[in-house]
JSON list of C-alpha atoms in Angstrom, two decimals:
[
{"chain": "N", "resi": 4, "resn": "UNK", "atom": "CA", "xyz": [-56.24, 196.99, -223.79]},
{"chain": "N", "resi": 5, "resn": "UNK", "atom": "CA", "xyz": [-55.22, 198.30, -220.50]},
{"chain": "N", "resi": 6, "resn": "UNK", "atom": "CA", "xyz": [-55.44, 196.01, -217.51]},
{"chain": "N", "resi": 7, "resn": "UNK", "atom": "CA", "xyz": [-53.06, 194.36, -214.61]},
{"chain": "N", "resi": 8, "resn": "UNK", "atom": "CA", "xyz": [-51.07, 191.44, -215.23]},
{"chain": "N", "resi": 9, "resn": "UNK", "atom": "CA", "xyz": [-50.15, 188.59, -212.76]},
{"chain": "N", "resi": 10, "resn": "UNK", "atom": "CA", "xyz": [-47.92, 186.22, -213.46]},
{"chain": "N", "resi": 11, "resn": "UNK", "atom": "CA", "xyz": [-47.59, 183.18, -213.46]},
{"chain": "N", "resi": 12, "resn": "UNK", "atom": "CA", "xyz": [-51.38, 182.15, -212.69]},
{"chain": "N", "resi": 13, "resn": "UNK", "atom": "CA", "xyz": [-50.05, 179.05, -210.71]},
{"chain": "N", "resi": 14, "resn": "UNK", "atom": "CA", "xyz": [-46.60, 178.14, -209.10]},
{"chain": "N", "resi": 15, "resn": "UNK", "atom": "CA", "xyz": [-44.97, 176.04, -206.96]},
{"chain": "N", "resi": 16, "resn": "UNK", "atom": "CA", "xyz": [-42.53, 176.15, -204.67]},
{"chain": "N", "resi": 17, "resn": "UNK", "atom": "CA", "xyz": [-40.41, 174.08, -201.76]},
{"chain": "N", "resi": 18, "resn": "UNK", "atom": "CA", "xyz": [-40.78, 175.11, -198.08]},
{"chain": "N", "resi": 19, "resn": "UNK", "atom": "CA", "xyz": [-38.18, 177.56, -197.27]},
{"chain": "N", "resi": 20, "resn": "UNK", "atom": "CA", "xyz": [-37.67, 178.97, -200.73]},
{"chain": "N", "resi": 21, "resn": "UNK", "atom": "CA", "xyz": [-38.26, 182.92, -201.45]},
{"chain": "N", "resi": 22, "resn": "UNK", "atom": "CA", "xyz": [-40.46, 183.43, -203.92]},
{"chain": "N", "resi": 23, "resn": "UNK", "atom": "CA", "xyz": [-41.57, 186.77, -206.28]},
{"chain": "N", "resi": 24, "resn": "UNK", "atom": "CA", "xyz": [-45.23, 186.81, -207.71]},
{"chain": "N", "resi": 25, "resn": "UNK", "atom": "CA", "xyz": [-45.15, 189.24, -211.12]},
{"chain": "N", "resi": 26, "resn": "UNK", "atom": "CA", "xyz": [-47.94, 192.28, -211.03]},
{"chain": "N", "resi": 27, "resn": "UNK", "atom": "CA", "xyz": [-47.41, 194.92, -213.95]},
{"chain": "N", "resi": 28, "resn": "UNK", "atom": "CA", "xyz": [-50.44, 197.37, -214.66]},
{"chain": "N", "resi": 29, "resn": "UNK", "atom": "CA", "xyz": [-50.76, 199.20, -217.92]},
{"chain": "N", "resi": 30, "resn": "UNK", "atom": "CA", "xyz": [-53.25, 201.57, -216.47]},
{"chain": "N", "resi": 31, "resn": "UNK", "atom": "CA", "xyz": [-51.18, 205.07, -215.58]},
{"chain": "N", "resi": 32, "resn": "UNK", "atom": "CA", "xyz": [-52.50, 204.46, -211.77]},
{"chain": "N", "resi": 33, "resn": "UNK", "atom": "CA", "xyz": [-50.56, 205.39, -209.29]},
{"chain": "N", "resi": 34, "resn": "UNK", "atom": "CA", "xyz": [-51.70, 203.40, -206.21]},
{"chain": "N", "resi": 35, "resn": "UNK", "atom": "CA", "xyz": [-51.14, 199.31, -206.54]},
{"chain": "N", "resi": 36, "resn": "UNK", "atom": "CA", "xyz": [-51.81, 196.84, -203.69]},
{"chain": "N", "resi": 37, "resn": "UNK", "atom": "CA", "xyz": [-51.43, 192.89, -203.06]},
{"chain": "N", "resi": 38, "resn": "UNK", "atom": "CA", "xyz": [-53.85, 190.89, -201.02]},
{"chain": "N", "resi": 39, "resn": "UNK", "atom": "CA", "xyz": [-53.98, 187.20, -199.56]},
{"chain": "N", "resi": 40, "resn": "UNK", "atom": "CA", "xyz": [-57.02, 185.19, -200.20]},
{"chain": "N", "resi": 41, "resn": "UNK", "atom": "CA", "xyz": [-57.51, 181.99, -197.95]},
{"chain": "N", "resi": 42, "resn": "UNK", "atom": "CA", "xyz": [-61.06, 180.47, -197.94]},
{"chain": "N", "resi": 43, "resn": "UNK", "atom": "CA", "xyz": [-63.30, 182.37, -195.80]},
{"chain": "N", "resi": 44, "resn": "UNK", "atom": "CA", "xyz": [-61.40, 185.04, -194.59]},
{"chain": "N", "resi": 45, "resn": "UNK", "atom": "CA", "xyz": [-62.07, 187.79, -197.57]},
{"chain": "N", "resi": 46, "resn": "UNK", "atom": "CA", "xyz": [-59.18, 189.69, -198.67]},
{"chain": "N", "resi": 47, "resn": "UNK", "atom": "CA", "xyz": [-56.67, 190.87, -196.69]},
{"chain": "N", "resi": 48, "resn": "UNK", "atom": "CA", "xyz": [-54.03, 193.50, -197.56]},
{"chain": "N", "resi": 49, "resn": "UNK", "atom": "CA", "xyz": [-50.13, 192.24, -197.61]},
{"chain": "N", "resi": 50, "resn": "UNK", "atom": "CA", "xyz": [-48.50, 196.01, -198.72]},
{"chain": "N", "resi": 51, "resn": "UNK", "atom": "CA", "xyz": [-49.97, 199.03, -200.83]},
{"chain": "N", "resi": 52, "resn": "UNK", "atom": "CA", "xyz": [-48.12, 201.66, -202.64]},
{"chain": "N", "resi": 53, "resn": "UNK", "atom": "CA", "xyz": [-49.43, 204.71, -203.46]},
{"chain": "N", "resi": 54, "resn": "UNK", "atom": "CA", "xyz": [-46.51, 206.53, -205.32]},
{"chain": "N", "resi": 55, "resn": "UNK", "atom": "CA", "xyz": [-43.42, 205.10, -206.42]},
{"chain": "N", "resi": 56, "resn": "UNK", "atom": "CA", "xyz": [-40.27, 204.32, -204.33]},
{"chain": "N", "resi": 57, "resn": "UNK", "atom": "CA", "xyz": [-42.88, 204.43, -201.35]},
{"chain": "N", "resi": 58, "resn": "UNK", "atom": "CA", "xyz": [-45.43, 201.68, -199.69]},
{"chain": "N", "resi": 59, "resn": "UNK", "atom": "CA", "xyz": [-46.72, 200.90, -196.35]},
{"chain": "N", "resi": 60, "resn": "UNK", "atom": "CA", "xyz": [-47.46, 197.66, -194.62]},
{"chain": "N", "resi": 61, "resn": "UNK", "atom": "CA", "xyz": [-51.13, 196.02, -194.43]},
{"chain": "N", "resi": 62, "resn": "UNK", "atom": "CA", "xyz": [-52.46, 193.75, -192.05]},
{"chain": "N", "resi": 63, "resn": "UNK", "atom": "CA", "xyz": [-50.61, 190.76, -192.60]},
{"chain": "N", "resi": 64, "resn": "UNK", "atom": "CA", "xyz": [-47.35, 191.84, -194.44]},
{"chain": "N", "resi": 65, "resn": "UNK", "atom": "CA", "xyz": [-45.17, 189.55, -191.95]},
{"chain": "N", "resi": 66, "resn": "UNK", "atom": "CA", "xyz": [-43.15, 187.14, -194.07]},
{"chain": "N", "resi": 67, "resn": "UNK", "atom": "CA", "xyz": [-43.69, 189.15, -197.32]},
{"chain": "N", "resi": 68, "resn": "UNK", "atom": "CA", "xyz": [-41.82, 192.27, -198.99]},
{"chain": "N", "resi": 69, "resn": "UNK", "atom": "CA", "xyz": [-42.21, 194.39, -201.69]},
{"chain": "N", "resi": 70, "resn": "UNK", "atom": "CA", "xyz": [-40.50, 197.22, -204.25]},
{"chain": "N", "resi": 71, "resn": "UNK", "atom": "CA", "xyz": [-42.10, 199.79, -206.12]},
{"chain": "N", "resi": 72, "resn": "UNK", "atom": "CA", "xyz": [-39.17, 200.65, -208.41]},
{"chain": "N", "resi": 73, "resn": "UNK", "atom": "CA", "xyz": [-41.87, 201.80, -211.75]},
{"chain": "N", "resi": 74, "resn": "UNK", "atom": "CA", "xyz": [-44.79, 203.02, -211.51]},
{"chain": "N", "resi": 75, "resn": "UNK", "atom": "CA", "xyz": [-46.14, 199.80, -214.09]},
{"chain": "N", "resi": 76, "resn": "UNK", "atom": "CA", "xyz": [-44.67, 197.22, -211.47]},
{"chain": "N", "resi": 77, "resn": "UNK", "atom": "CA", "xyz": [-44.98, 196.15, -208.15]},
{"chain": "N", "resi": 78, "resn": "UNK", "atom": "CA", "xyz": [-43.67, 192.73, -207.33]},
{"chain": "N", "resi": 79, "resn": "UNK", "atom": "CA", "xyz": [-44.34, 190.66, -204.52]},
{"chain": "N", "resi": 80, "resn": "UNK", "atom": "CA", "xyz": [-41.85, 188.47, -202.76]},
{"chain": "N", "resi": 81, "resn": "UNK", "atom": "CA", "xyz": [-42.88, 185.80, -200.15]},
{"chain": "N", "resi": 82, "resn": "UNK", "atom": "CA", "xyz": [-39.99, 184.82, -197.87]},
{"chain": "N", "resi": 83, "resn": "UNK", "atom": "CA", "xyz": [-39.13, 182.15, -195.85]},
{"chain": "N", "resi": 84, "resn": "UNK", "atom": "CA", "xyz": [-40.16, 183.47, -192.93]},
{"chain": "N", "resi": 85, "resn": "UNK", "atom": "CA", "xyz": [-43.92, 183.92, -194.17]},
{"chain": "N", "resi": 86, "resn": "UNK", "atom": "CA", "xyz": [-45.00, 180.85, -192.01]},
{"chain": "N", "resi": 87, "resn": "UNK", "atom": "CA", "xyz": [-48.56, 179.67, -194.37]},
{"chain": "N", "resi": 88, "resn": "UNK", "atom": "CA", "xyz": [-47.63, 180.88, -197.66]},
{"chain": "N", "resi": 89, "resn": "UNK", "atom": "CA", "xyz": [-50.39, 178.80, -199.77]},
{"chain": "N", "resi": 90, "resn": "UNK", "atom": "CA", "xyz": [-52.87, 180.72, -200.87]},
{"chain": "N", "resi": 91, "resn": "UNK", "atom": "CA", "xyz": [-54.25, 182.95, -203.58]},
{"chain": "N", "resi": 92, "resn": "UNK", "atom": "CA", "xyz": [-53.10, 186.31, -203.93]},
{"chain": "N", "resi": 93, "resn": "UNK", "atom": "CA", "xyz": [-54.32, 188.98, -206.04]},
{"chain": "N", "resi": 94, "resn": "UNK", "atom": "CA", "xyz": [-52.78, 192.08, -207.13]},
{"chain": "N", "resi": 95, "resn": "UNK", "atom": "CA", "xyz": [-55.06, 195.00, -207.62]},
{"chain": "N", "resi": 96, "resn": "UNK", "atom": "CA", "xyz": [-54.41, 199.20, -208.73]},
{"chain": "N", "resi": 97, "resn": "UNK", "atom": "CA", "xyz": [-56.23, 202.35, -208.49]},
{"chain": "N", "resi": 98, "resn": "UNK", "atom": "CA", "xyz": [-55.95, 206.11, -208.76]},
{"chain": "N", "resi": 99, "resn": "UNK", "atom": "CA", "xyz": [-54.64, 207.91, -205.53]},
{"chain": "N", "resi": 100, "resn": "UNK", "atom": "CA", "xyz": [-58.01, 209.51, -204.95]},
{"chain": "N", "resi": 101, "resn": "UNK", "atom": "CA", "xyz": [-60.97, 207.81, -203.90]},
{"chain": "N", "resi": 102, "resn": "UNK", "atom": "CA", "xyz": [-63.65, 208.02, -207.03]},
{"chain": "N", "resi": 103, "resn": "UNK", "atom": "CA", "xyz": [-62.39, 205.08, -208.90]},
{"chain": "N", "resi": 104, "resn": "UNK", "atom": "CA", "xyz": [-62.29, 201.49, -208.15]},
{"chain": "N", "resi": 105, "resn": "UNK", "atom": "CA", "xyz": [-59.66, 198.92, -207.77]},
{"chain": "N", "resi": 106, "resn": "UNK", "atom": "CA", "xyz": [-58.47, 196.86, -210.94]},
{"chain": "N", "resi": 107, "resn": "UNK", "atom": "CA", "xyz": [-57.78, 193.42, -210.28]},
{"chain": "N", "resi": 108, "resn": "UNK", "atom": "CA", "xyz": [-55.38, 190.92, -211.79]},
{"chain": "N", "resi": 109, "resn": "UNK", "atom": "CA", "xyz": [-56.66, 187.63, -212.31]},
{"chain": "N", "resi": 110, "resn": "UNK", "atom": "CA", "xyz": [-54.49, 186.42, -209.82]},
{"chain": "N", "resi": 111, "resn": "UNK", "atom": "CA", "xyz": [-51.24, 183.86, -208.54]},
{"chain": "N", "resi": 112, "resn": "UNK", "atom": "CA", "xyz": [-52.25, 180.82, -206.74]},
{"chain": "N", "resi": 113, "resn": "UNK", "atom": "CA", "xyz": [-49.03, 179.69, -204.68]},
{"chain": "N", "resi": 114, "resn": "UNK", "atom": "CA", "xyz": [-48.70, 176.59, -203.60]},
{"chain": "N", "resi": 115, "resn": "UNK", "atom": "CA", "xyz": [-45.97, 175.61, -200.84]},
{"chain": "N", "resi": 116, "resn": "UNK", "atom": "CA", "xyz": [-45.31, 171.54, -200.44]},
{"chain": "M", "resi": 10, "resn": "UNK", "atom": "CA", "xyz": [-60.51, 204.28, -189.46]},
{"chain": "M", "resi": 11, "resn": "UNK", "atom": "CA", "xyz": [-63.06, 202.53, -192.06]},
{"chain": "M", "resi": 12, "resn": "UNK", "atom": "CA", "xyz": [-64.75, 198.86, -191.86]},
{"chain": "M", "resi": 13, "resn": "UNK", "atom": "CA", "xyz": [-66.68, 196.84, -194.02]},
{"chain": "M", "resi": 14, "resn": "UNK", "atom": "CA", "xyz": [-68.91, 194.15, -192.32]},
{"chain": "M", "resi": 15, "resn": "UNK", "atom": "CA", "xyz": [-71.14, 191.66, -194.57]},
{"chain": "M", "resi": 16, "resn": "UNK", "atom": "CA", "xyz": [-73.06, 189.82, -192.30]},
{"chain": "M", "resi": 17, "resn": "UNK", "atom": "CA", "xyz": [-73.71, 186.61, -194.25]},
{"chain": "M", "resi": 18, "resn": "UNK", "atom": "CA", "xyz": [-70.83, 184.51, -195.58]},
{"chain": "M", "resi": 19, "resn": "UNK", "atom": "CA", "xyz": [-72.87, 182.28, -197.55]},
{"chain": "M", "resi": 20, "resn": "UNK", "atom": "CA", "xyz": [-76.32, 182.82, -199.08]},
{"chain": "M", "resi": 21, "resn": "UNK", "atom": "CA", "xyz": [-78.42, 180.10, -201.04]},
{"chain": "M", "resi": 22, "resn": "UNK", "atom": "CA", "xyz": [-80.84, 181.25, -203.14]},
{"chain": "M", "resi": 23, "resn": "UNK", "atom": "CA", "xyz": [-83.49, 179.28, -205.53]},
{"chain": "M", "resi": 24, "resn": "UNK", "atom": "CA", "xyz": [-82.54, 179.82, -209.30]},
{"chain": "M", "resi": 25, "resn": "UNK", "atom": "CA", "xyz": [-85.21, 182.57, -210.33]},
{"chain": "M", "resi": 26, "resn": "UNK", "atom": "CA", "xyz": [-85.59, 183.82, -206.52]},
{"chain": "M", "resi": 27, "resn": "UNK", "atom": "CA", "xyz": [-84.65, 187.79, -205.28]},
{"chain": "M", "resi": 28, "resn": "UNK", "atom": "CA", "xyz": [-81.78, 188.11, -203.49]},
{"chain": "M", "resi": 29, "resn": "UNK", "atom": "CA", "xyz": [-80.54, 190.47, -201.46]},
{"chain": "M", "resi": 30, "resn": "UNK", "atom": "CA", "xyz": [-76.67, 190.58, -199.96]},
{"chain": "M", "resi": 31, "resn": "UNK", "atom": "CA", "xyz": [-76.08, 192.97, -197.03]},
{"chain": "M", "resi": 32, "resn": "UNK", "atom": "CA", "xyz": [-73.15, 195.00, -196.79]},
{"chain": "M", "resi": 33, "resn": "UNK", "atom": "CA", "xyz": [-72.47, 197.39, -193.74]},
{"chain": "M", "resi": 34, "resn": "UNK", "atom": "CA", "xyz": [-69.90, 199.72, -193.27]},
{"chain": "M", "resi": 35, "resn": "UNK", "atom": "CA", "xyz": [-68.46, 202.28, -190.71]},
{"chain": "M", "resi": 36, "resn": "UNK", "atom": "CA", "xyz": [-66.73, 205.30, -191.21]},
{"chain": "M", "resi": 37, "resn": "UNK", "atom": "CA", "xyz": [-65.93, 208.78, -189.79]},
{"chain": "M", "resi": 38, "resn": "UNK", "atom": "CA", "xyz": [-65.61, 210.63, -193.21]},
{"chain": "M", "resi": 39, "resn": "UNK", "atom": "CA", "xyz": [-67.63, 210.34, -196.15]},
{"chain": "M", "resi": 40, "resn": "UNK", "atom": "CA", "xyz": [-67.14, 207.26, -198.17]},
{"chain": "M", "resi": 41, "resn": "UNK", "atom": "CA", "xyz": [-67.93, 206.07, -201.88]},
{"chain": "M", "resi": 42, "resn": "UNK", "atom": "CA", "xyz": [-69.44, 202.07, -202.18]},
{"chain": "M", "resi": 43, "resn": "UNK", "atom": "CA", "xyz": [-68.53, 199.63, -204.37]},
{"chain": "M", "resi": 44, "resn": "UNK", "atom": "CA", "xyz": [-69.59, 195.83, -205.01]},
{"chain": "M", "resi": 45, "resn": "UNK", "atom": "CA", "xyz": [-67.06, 193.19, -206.73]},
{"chain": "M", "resi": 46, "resn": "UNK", "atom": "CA", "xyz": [-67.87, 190.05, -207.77]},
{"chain": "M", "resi": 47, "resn": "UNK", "atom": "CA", "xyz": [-65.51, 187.15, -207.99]},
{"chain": "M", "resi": 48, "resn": "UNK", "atom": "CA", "xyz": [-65.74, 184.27, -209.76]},
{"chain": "M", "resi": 49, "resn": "UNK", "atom": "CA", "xyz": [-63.44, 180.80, -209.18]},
{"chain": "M", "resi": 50, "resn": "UNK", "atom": "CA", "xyz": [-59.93, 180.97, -209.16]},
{"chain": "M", "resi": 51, "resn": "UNK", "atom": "CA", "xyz": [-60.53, 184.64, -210.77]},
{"chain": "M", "resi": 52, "resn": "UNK", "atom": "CA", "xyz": [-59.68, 188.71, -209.82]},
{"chain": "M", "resi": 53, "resn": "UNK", "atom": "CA", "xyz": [-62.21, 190.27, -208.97]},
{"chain": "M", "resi": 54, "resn": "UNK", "atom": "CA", "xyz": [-65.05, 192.27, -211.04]},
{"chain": "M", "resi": 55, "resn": "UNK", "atom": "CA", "xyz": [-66.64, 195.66, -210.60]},
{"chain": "M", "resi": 56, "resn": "UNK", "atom": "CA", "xyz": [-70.55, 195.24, -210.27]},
{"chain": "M", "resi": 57, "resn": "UNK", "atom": "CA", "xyz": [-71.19, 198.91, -209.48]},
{"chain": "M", "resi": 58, "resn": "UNK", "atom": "CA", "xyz": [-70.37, 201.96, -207.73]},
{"chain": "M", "resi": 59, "resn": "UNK", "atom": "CA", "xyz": [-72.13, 204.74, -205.77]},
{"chain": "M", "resi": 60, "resn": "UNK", "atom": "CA", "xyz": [-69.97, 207.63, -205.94]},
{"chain": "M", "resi": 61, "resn": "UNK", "atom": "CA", "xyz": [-72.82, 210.56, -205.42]},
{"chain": "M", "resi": 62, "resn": "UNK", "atom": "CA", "xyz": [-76.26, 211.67, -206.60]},
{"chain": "M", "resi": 63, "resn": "UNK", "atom": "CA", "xyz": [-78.69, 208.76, -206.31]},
{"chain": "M", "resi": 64, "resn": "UNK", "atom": "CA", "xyz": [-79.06, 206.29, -203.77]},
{"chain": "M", "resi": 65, "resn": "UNK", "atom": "CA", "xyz": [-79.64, 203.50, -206.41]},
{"chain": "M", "resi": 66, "resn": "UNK", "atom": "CA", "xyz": [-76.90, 203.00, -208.40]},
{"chain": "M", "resi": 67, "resn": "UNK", "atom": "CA", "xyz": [-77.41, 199.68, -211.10]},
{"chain": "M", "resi": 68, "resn": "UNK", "atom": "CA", "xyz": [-74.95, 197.83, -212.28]},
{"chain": "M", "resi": 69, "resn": "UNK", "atom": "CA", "xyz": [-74.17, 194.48, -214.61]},
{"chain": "M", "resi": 70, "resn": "UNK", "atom": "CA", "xyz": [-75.82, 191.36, -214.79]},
{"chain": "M", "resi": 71, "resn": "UNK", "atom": "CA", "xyz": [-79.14, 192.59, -213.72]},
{"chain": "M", "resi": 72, "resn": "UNK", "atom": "CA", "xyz": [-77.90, 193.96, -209.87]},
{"chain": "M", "resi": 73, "resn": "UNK", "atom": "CA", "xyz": [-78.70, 197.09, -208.20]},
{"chain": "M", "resi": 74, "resn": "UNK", "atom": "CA", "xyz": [-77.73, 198.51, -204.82]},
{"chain": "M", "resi": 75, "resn": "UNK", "atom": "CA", "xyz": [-79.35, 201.02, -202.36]},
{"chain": "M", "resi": 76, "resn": "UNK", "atom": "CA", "xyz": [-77.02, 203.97, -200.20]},
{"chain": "M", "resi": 77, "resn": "UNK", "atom": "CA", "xyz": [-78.69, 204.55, -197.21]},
{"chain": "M", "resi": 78, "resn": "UNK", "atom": "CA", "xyz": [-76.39, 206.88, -194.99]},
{"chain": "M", "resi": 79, "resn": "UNK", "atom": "CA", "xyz": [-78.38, 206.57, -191.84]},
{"chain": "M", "resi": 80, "resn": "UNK", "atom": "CA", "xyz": [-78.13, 203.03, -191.85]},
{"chain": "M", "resi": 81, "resn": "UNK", "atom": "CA", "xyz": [-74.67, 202.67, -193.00]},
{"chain": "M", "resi": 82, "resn": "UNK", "atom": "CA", "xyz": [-75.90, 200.12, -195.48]},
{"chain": "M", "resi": 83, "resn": "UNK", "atom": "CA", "xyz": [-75.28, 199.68, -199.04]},
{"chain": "M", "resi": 84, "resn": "UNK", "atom": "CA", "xyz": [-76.95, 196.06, -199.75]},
{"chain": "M", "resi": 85, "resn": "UNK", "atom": "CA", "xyz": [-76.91, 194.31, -203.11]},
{"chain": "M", "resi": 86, "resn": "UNK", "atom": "CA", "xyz": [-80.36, 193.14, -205.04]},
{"chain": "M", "resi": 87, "resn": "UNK", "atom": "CA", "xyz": [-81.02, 191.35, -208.03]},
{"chain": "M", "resi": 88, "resn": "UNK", "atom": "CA", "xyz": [-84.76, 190.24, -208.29]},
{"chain": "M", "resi": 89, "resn": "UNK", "atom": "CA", "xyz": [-84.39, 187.04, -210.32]},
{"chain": "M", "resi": 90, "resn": "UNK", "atom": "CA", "xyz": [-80.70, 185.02, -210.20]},
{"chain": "M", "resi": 91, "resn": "UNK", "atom": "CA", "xyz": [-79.62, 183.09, -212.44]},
{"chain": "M", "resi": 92, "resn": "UNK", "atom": "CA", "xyz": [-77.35, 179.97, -212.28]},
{"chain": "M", "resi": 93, "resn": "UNK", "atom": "CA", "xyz": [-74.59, 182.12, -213.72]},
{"chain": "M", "resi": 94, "resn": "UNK", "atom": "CA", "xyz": [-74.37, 184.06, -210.81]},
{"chain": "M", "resi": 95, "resn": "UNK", "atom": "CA", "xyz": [-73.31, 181.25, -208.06]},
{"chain": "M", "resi": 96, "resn": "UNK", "atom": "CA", "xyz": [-70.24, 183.51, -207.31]},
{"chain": "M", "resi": 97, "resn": "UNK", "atom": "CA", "xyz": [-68.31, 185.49, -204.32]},
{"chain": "M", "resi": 98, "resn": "UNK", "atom": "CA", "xyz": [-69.73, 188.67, -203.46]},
{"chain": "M", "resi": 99, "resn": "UNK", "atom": "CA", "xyz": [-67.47, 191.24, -201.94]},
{"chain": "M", "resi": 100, "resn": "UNK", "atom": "CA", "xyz": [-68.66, 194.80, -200.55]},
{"chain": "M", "resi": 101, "resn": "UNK", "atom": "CA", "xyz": [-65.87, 197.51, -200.28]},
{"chain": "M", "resi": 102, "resn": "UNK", "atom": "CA", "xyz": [-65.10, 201.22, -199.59]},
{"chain": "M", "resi": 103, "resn": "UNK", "atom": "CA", "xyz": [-62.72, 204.10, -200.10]},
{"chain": "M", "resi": 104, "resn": "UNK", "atom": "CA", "xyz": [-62.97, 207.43, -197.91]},
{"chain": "M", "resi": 105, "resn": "UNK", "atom": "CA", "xyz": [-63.12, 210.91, -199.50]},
{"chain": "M", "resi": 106, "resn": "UNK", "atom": "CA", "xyz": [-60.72, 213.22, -199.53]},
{"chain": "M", "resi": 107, "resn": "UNK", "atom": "CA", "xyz": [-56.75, 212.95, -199.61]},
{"chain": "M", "resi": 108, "resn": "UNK", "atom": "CA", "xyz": [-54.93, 209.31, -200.76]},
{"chain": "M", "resi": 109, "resn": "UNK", "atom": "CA", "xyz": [-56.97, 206.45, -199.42]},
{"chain": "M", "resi": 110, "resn": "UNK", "atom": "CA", "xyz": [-56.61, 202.46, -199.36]},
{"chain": "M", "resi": 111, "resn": "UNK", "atom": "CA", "xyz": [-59.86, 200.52, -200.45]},
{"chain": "M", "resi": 112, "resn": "UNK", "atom": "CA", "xyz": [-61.53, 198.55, -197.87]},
{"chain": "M", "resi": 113, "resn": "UNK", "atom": "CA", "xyz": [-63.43, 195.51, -198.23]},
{"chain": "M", "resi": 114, "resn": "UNK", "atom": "CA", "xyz": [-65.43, 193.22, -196.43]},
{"chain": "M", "resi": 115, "resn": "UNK", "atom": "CA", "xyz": [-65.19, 189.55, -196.06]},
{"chain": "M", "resi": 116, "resn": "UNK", "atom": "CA", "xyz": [-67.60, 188.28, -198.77]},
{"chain": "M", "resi": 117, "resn": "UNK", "atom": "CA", "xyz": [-70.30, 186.55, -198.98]},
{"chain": "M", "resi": 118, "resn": "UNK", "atom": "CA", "xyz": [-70.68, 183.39, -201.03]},
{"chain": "M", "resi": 119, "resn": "UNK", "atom": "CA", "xyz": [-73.81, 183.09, -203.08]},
{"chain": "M", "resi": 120, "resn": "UNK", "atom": "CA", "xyz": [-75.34, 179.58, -204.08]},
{"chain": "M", "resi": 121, "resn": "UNK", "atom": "CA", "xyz": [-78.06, 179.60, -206.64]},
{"chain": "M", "resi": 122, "resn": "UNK", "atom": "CA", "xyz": [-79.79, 176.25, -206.88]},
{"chain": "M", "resi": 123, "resn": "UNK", "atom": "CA", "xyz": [-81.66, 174.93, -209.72]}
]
């Protein structure tokens, strides 16, 4: 079945360590994006790619960095310098063009102590 | 630029009861509509899509929303909830034409209560 895949659902990590959240898509799209989730404040965008070896900042990618080496992958690093890094985040892809929804993954939860 | 504005972040609602979740957006090109819904610790879940044609598009679970261009609205109904759907709500967007980003709004958090 074709789908995205985060991994790992849940990790944990010590204050000042980088860390890379997993997002692979089986779905041929070209477009992929990563959003933060903290309670209340909807989704907001981190990066987006919409073709490979290229991808633009969102709204909040300060403290965060990406790669879009395959078209299947785009992982997510969350630096050091990323000053709240606990939250969920959710990995999503779509088709360049507009007439098709985003595909979610089911998600990373991240938890910084 | 596009927006997505839902005006209500959290919405109780008697088991059995209509409900109706607002969604309001504002854009400068054409747009097609779409409503997710998102369950605990999940991704997030197409409900539906208006992409052209009629202004009542239905969806899973029993929902149904309504385009209205001259309001800029494209609110969510369902006429009788059900426990089941105590869930987040989110209302999004993407713009015709060319490579665009999907938008959404900031959700809103339905309750049902028994």
């Amino acid at each position: 079945d074709g789908g995205i895949t985060q991994s790992p659902k849940y990790l944990f990590r010590k204050e000042g360590q980088n860390v890379t959240l997993s997002c692979e898509q089986n779905l041929n799209h070209d477009a992929m994006y990563w959003y933060r989730q903290d309670p209340g404040q909807g989704l907001r965008l981190i990066y987006y790619s919409q073709i490979v070896n290229d991808f633009q900042k969102g709204d909040i990618a300060e403290g965060y960095s990406v790669s879009r080496e395959k078209k299947e992958s785009f992982p997510l690093t969350v630096t050091s310098a990323q000053k709240n890094p606990t939250a969920f985040y959710l990995c999503a892809s779509s088709t360049r063009t507009g007439n098709t929804e985003a595909f979610f993954g089911q998600g990373t939860r991240l938890t910084v102590v | 630029a596009q927006s997505v504005t839902q005006l209500d972040s959290q919405v109780p609602v008697f088991e059995e009861a209509p409900v109706e979740l607002r969604c309001n957006y504002s854009s400068s090109v054409s747009v097609y509509l779409f409503w997710y819904v998102q369950y605990p610790n999940q991704g997030l879940q197409l409900l539906l899509k208006y992409l052209s044609g009629s202004t009542l598009v239905k969806g899973i679970n029993g929902f149904e929303a309504e385009f209205n261009k001259s309001q800029t609205s494209f609110h969510l109904r369902k006429p009788s909830v059900h426990i089941s759907d105590t869930a987040e709500y989110f209302c999004a967007l993407r713009a015709k034409g060319g490579y665009q980003k999907v938008t959404f709004g900031t959700g809103t958090k339905l309750q049902v209560i028994p």
